[in-house]
Amino acid sequence: MVRAAELLLLLGLSGSLRAQLPPPPTVVINLDENPELRWLPLKKVFDVDYLSKAASEIIECIEVTHHG
């Protein structure tokens, strides 16, 4: 029974935290546009340098895990 109470507490906390977060941004990607133009709306919402660094770290981690 203790596990059920812990689970309910965690669910309550996660719901409470979720209510405090802003909604994720909505971006419209028009696939009919040229590739150079269709992804420009993402630059308005996301930090491209941060995403590039994060992607590099993920790729490096995967390479080390599978080839290391």
PDB file of N, CA and C in Angstrom:
ATOM      1  N   MET A   1       0.820  -1.211   0.000  1.00  0.00           N
ATOM      2  CA  MET A   1       0.000   0.000   0.000  1.00  0.00           C
ATOM      3  C   MET A   1       0.854   1.262   0.000  1.00  0.00           C
ATOM      4  N   VAL A   2       2.063   1.159   0.563  1.00  0.00           N
ATOM      5  CA  VAL A   2       2.944   2.321   0.580  1.00  0.00           C
ATOM      6  C   VAL A   2       3.333   2.723  -0.834  1.00  0.00           C
ATOM      7  N   ARG A   3       3.551   1.765  -1.686  1.00  0.00           N
ATOM      8  CA  ARG A   3       3.929   2.073  -3.072  1.00  0.00           C
ATOM      9  C   ARG A   3       2.812   2.845  -3.777  1.00  0.00           C
ATOM     10  N   ALA A   4       1.590   2.476  -3.556  1.00  0.00           N
ATOM     11  CA  ALA A   4       0.472   3.183  -4.183  1.00  0.00           C
ATOM     12  C   ALA A   4       0.418   4.627  -3.694  1.00  0.00           C
ATOM     13  N   ALA A   5       0.667   4.839  -2.417  1.00  0.00           N
ATOM     14  CA  ALA A   5       0.661   6.198  -1.874  1.00  0.00           C
ATOM     15  C   ALA A   5       1.807   7.012  -2.469  1.00  0.00           C
ATOM     16  N   GLU A   6       2.985   6.392  -2.608  1.00  0.00           N
ATOM     17  CA  GLU A   6       4.119   7.087  -3.219  1.00  0.00           C
ATOM     18  C   GLU A   6       3.815   7.454  -4.665  1.00  0.00           C
ATOM     19  N   LEU A   7       3.204   6.537  -5.380  1.00  0.00           N
ATOM     20  CA  LEU A   7       2.857   6.788  -6.775  1.00  0.00           C
ATOM     21  C   LEU A   7       1.867   7.942  -6.888  1.00  0.00           C
ATOM     22  N   LEU A   8       0.863   7.943  -6.032  1.00  0.00           N
ATOM     23  CA  LEU A   8      -0.115   9.034  -6.050  1.00  0.00           C
ATOM     24  C   LEU A   8       0.539  10.373  -5.730  1.00  0.00           C
ATOM     25  N   LEU A   9       1.492  10.371  -4.793  1.00  0.00           N
ATOM     26  CA  LEU A   9       2.201  11.595  -4.454  1.00  0.00           C
ATOM     27  C   LEU A   9       3.009  12.090  -5.646  1.00  0.00           C
ATOM     28  N   LEU A  10       3.714  11.191  -6.316  1.00  0.00           N
ATOM     29  CA  LEU A  10       4.502  11.569  -7.487  1.00  0.00           C
ATOM     30  C   LEU A  10       3.623  12.086  -8.615  1.00  0.00           C
ATOM     31  N   LEU A  11       2.505  11.425  -8.836  1.00  0.00           N
ATOM     32  CA  LEU A  11       1.587  11.875  -9.883  1.00  0.00           C
ATOM     33  C   LEU A  11       1.038  13.267  -9.565  1.00  0.00           C
ATOM     34  N   GLY A  12       0.722  13.490  -8.308  1.00  0.00           N
ATOM     35  CA  GLY A  12       0.228  14.799  -7.900  1.00  0.00           C
ATOM     36  C   GLY A  12       1.272  15.881  -8.097  1.00  0.00           C
ATOM     37  N   LEU A  13       2.522  15.569  -7.741  1.00  0.00           N
ATOM     38  CA  LEU A  13       3.605  16.539  -7.912  1.00  0.00           C
ATOM     39  C   LEU A  13       3.871  16.811  -9.386  1.00  0.00           C
ATOM     40  N   SER A  14       3.864  15.772 -10.206  1.00  0.00           N
ATOM     41  CA  SER A  14       4.132  15.978 -11.628  1.00  0.00           C
ATOM     42  C   SER A  14       3.024  16.819 -12.265  1.00  0.00           C
ATOM     43  N   GLY A  15       1.801  16.586 -11.869  1.00  0.00           N
ATOM     44  CA  GLY A  15       0.691  17.391 -12.382  1.00  0.00           C
ATOM     45  C   GLY A  15       0.809  18.839 -11.946  1.00  0.00           C
ATOM     46  N   SER A  16       1.251  19.038 -10.719  1.00  0.00           N
ATOM     47  CA  SER A  16       1.429  20.387 -10.202  1.00  0.00           C
ATOM     48  C   SER A  16       2.544  21.114 -10.946  1.00  0.00           C
ATOM     49  N   LEU A  17       3.650  20.417 -11.192  1.00  0.00           N
ATOM     50  CA  LEU A  17       4.765  21.022 -11.925  1.00  0.00           C
ATOM     51  C   LEU A  17       4.386  21.317 -13.369  1.00  0.00           C
ATOM     52  N   ARG A  18       3.640  20.414 -13.983  1.00  0.00           N
ATOM     53  CA  ARG A  18       3.230  20.603 -15.369  1.00  0.00           C
ATOM     54  C   ARG A  18       2.349  21.838 -15.511  1.00  0.00           C
ATOM     55  N   ALA A  19       1.519  22.089 -14.534  1.00  0.00           N
ATOM     56  CA  ALA A  19       0.625  23.239 -14.595  1.00  0.00           C
ATOM     57  C   ALA A  19       1.401  24.555 -14.542  1.00  0.00           C
ATOM     58  N   GLN A  20       2.620  24.539 -13.976  1.00  0.00           N
ATOM     59  CA  GLN A  20       3.410  25.754 -13.845  1.00  0.00           C
ATOM     60  C   GLN A  20       4.258  26.044 -15.082  1.00  0.00           C
ATOM     61  N   LEU A  21       4.469  25.065 -15.937  1.00  0.00           N
ATOM     62  CA  LEU A  21       5.306  25.259 -17.111  1.00  0.00           C
ATOM     63  C   LEU A  21       4.513  25.908 -18.242  1.00  0.00           C
ATOM     64  N   PRO A  22       5.173  26.778 -19.016  1.00  0.00           N
ATOM     65  CA  PRO A  22       4.471  27.351 -20.171  1.00  0.00           C
ATOM     66  C   PRO A  22       4.293  26.279 -21.248  1.00  0.00           C
ATOM     67  N   PRO A  23       3.294  26.435 -22.081  1.00  0.00           N
ATOM     68  CA  PRO A  23       3.108  25.443 -23.150  1.00  0.00           C
ATOM     69  C   PRO A  23       4.266  25.504 -24.141  1.00  0.00           C
ATOM     70  N   PRO A  24       4.572  24.396 -24.799  1.00  0.00           N
ATOM     71  CA  PRO A  24       5.650  24.416 -25.790  1.00  0.00           C
ATOM     72  C   PRO A  24       5.265  25.306 -26.969  1.00  0.00           C
ATOM     73  N   PRO A  25       6.252  25.863 -27.656  1.00  0.00           N
ATOM     74  CA  PRO A  25       5.935  26.732 -28.793  1.00  0.00           C
ATOM     75  C   PRO A  25       5.335  25.938 -29.946  1.00  0.00           C
ATOM     76  N   THR A  26       4.522  26.609 -30.719  1.00  0.00           N
ATOM     77  CA  THR A  26       3.947  26.017 -31.921  1.00  0.00           C
ATOM     78  C   THR A  26       4.627  26.647 -33.127  1.00  0.00           C
ATOM     79  N   VAL A  27       5.127  25.801 -34.003  1.00  0.00           N
ATOM     80  CA  VAL A  27       5.819  26.285 -35.193  1.00  0.00           C
ATOM     81  C   VAL A  27       5.203  25.603 -36.408  1.00  0.00           C
ATOM     82  N   VAL A  28       4.906  26.386 -37.426  1.00  0.00           N
ATOM     83  CA  VAL A  28       4.353  25.834 -38.658  1.00  0.00           C
ATOM     84  C   VAL A  28       5.491  25.686 -39.666  1.00  0.00           C
ATOM     85  N   ILE A  29       5.692  24.477 -40.136  1.00  0.00           N
ATOM     86  CA  ILE A  29       6.716  24.176 -41.133  1.00  0.00           C
ATOM     87  C   ILE A  29       5.997  23.858 -42.437  1.00  0.00           C
ATOM     88  N   ASN A  30       6.215  24.690 -43.439  1.00  0.00           N
ATOM     89  CA  ASN A  30       5.567  24.507 -44.729  1.00  0.00           C
ATOM     90  C   ASN A  30       6.478  23.645 -45.613  1.00  0.00           C
ATOM     91  N   LEU A  31       6.110  22.405 -45.814  1.00  0.00           N
ATOM     92  CA  LEU A  31       6.933  21.479 -46.594  1.00  0.00           C
ATOM     93  C   LEU A  31       6.936  21.793 -48.085  1.00  0.00           C
ATOM     94  N   ASP A  32       6.070  22.699 -48.522  1.00  0.00           N
ATOM     95  CA  ASP A  32       6.063  23.114 -49.921  1.00  0.00           C
ATOM     96  C   ASP A  32       7.143  24.162 -50.210  1.00  0.00           C
ATOM     97  N   GLU A  33       7.709  24.769 -49.180  1.00  0.00           N
ATOM     98  CA  GLU A  33       8.768  25.758 -49.373  1.00  0.00           C
ATOM     99  C   GLU A  33      10.110  25.058 -49.560  1.00  0.00           C
ATOM    100  N   ASN A  34      11.074  25.798 -50.110  1.00  0.00           N
ATOM    101  CA  ASN A  34      12.423  25.265 -50.261  1.00  0.00           C
ATOM    102  C   ASN A  34      13.002  24.953 -48.879  1.00  0.00           C
ATOM    103  N   PRO A  35      13.864  23.935 -48.788  1.00  0.00           N
ATOM    104  CA  PRO A  35      14.429  23.566 -47.479  1.00  0.00           C
ATOM    105  C   PRO A  35      15.118  24.724 -46.763  1.00  0.00           C
ATOM    106  N   GLU A  36      15.739  25.632 -47.498  1.00  0.00           N
ATOM    107  CA  GLU A  36      16.416  26.760 -46.869  1.00  0.00           C
ATOM    108  C   GLU A  36      15.433  27.689 -46.162  1.00  0.00           C
ATOM    109  N   LEU A  37      14.211  27.735 -46.655  1.00  0.00           N
ATOM    110  CA  LEU A  37      13.203  28.644 -46.102  1.00  0.00           C
ATOM    111  C   LEU A  37      12.264  27.964 -45.104  1.00  0.00           C
ATOM    112  N   ARG A  38      11.970  26.704 -45.324  1.00  0.00           N
ATOM    113  CA  ARG A  38      10.932  26.057 -44.507  1.00  0.00           C
ATOM    114  C   ARG A  38      11.297  25.953 -43.035  1.00  0.00           C
ATOM    115  N   TRP A  39      12.591  25.900 -42.720  1.00  0.00           N
ATOM    116  CA  TRP A  39      13.008  25.720 -41.328  1.00  0.00           C
ATOM    117  C   TRP A  39      13.293  27.042 -40.611  1.00  0.00           C
ATOM    118  N   LEU A  40      13.200  28.163 -41.308  1.00  0.00           N
ATOM    119  CA  LEU A  40      13.471  29.461 -40.691  1.00  0.00           C
ATOM    120  C   LEU A  40      12.589  29.762 -39.474  1.00  0.00           C
ATOM    121  N   PRO A  41      11.311  29.362 -39.447  1.00  0.00           N
ATOM    122  CA  PRO A  41      10.508  29.644 -38.248  1.00  0.00           C
ATOM    123  C   PRO A  41      11.084  29.036 -36.966  1.00  0.00           C
ATOM    124  N   LEU A  42      11.841  27.953 -37.087  1.00  0.00           N
ATOM    125  CA  LEU A  42      12.448  27.350 -35.896  1.00  0.00           C
ATOM    126  C   LEU A  42      13.495  28.273 -35.272  1.00  0.00           C
ATOM    127  N   LYS A  43      14.187  29.041 -36.100  1.00  0.00           N
ATOM    128  CA  LYS A  43      15.214  29.952 -35.592  1.00  0.00           C
ATOM    129  C   LYS A  43      14.616  31.054 -34.730  1.00  0.00           C
ATOM    130  N   LYS A  44      13.352  31.356 -34.953  1.00  0.00           N
ATOM    131  CA  LYS A  44      12.687  32.383 -34.156  1.00  0.00           C
ATOM    132  C   LYS A  44      12.330  31.867 -32.768  1.00  0.00           C
ATOM    133  N   VAL A  45      12.223  30.556 -32.625  1.00  0.00           N
ATOM    134  CA  VAL A  45      11.753  29.963 -31.378  1.00  0.00           C
ATOM    135  C   VAL A  45      12.885  29.315 -30.577  1.00  0.00           C
ATOM    136  N   PHE A  46      13.846  28.708 -31.265  1.00  0.00           N
ATOM    137  CA  PHE A  46      14.891  27.940 -30.594  1.00  0.00           C
ATOM    138  C   PHE A  46      16.261  28.557 -30.803  1.00  0.00           C
ATOM    139  N   ASP A  47      17.146  28.362 -29.837  1.00  0.00           N
ATOM    140  CA  ASP A  47      18.540  28.795 -29.927  1.00  0.00           C
ATOM    141  C   ASP A  47      19.298  27.752 -30.745  1.00  0.00           C
ATOM    142  N   VAL A  48      19.648  28.103 -31.968  1.00  0.00           N
ATOM    143  CA  VAL A  48      20.258  27.167 -32.912  1.00  0.00           C
ATOM    144  C   VAL A  48      21.618  26.684 -32.402  1.00  0.00           C
ATOM    145  N   ASP A  49      22.406  27.571 -31.810  1.00  0.00           N
ATOM    146  CA  ASP A  49      23.714  27.161 -31.289  1.00  0.00           C
ATOM    147  C   ASP A  49      23.567  26.117 -30.188  1.00  0.00           C
ATOM    148  N   TYR A  50      22.618  26.342 -29.292  1.00  0.00           N
ATOM    149  CA  TYR A  50      22.378  25.381 -28.209  1.00  0.00           C
ATOM    150  C   TYR A  50      21.951  24.026 -28.776  1.00  0.00           C
ATOM    151  N   LEU A  51      21.017  24.033 -29.725  1.00  0.00           N
ATOM    152  CA  LEU A  51      20.547  22.775 -30.311  1.00  0.00           C
ATOM    153  C   LEU A  51      21.665  22.055 -31.049  1.00  0.00           C
ATOM    154  N   SER A  52      22.522  22.803 -31.723  1.00  0.00           N
ATOM    155  CA  SER A  52      23.645  22.208 -32.437  1.00  0.00           C
ATOM    156  C   SER A  52      24.618  21.543 -31.465  1.00  0.00           C
ATOM    157  N   LYS A  53      24.926  22.223 -30.368  1.00  0.00           N
ATOM    158  CA  LYS A  53      25.824  21.649 -29.363  1.00  0.00           C
ATOM    159  C   LYS A  53      25.196  20.419 -28.703  1.00  0.00           C
ATOM    160  N   ALA A  54      23.915  20.503 -28.393  1.00  0.00           N
ATOM    161  CA  ALA A  54      23.233  19.366 -27.773  1.00  0.00           C
ATOM    162  C   ALA A  54      23.213  18.165 -28.715  1.00  0.00           C
ATOM    163  N   ALA A  55      22.937  18.402 -29.982  1.00  0.00           N
ATOM    164  CA  ALA A  55      22.922  17.313 -30.960  1.00  0.00           C
ATOM    165  C   ALA A  55      24.308  16.691 -31.089  1.00  0.00           C
ATOM    166  N   SER A  56      25.354  17.520 -31.084  1.00  0.00           N
ATOM    167  CA  SER A  56      26.725  16.999 -31.170  1.00  0.00           C
ATOM    168  C   SER A  56      27.051  16.112 -29.978  1.00  0.00           C
ATOM    169  N   GLU A  57      26.646  16.536 -28.794  1.00  0.00           N
ATOM    170  CA  GLU A  57      26.901  15.735 -27.593  1.00  0.00           C
ATOM    171  C   GLU A  57      26.155  14.404 -27.645  1.00  0.00           C
ATOM    172  N   ILE A  58      24.928  14.433 -28.115  1.00  0.00           N
ATOM    173  CA  ILE A  58      24.144  13.196 -28.214  1.00  0.00           C
ATOM    174  C   ILE A  58      24.785  12.247 -29.210  1.00  0.00           C
ATOM    175  N   ILE A  59      25.178  12.772 -30.366  1.00  0.00           N
ATOM    176  CA  ILE A  59      25.810  11.938 -31.394  1.00  0.00           C
ATOM    177  C   ILE A  59      27.124  11.353 -30.873  1.00  0.00           C
ATOM    178  N   GLU A  60      27.916  12.169 -30.185  1.00  0.00           N
ATOM    179  CA  GLU A  60      29.180  11.692 -29.621  1.00  0.00           C
ATOM    180  C   GLU A  60      28.940  10.594 -28.596  1.00  0.00           C
ATOM    181  N   CYS A  61      27.939  10.775 -27.766  1.00  0.00           N
ATOM    182  CA  CYS A  61      27.605   9.776 -26.747  1.00  0.00           C
ATOM    183  C   CYS A  61      27.180   8.462 -27.400  1.00  0.00           C
ATOM    184  N   ILE A  62      26.398   8.547 -28.444  1.00  0.00           N
ATOM    185  CA  ILE A  62      25.949   7.342 -29.161  1.00  0.00           C
ATOM    186  C   ILE A  62      27.132   6.643 -29.804  1.00  0.00           C
ATOM    187  N   GLU A  63      28.031   7.426 -30.407  1.00  0.00           N
ATOM    188  CA  GLU A  63      29.208   6.833 -31.044  1.00  0.00           C
ATOM    189  C   GLU A  63      30.086   6.119 -30.023  1.00  0.00           C
ATOM    190  N   VAL A  64      30.303   6.732 -28.871  1.00  0.00           N
ATOM    191  CA  VAL A  64      31.125   6.121 -27.825  1.00  0.00           C
ATOM    192  C   VAL A  64      30.462   4.858 -27.301  1.00  0.00           C
ATOM    193  N   THR A  65      29.151   4.900 -27.131  1.00  0.00           N
ATOM    194  CA  THR A  65      28.422   3.741 -26.610  1.00  0.00           C
ATOM    195  C   THR A  65      28.452   2.577 -27.582  1.00  0.00           C
ATOM    196  N   HIS A  66      28.331   2.841 -28.866  1.00  0.00           N
ATOM    197  CA  HIS A  66      28.247   1.769 -29.851  1.00  0.00           C
ATOM    198  C   HIS A  66      29.587   1.372 -30.441  1.00  0.00           C
ATOM    199  N   HIS A  67      30.589   2.253 -30.369  1.00  0.00           N
ATOM    200  CA  HIS A  67      31.868   1.954 -31.008  1.00  0.00           C
ATOM    201  C   HIS A  67      33.032   1.962 -30.023  1.00  0.00           C
ATOM    202  N   GLY A  68      32.740   2.278 -28.757  1.00  0.00           N
ATOM    203  CA  GLY A  68      33.818   2.517 -27.847  1.00  0.00           C
ATOM    204  C   GLY A  68      34.289   1.426 -27.020  1.00  0.00           C
TER     205      GLY A  68
END
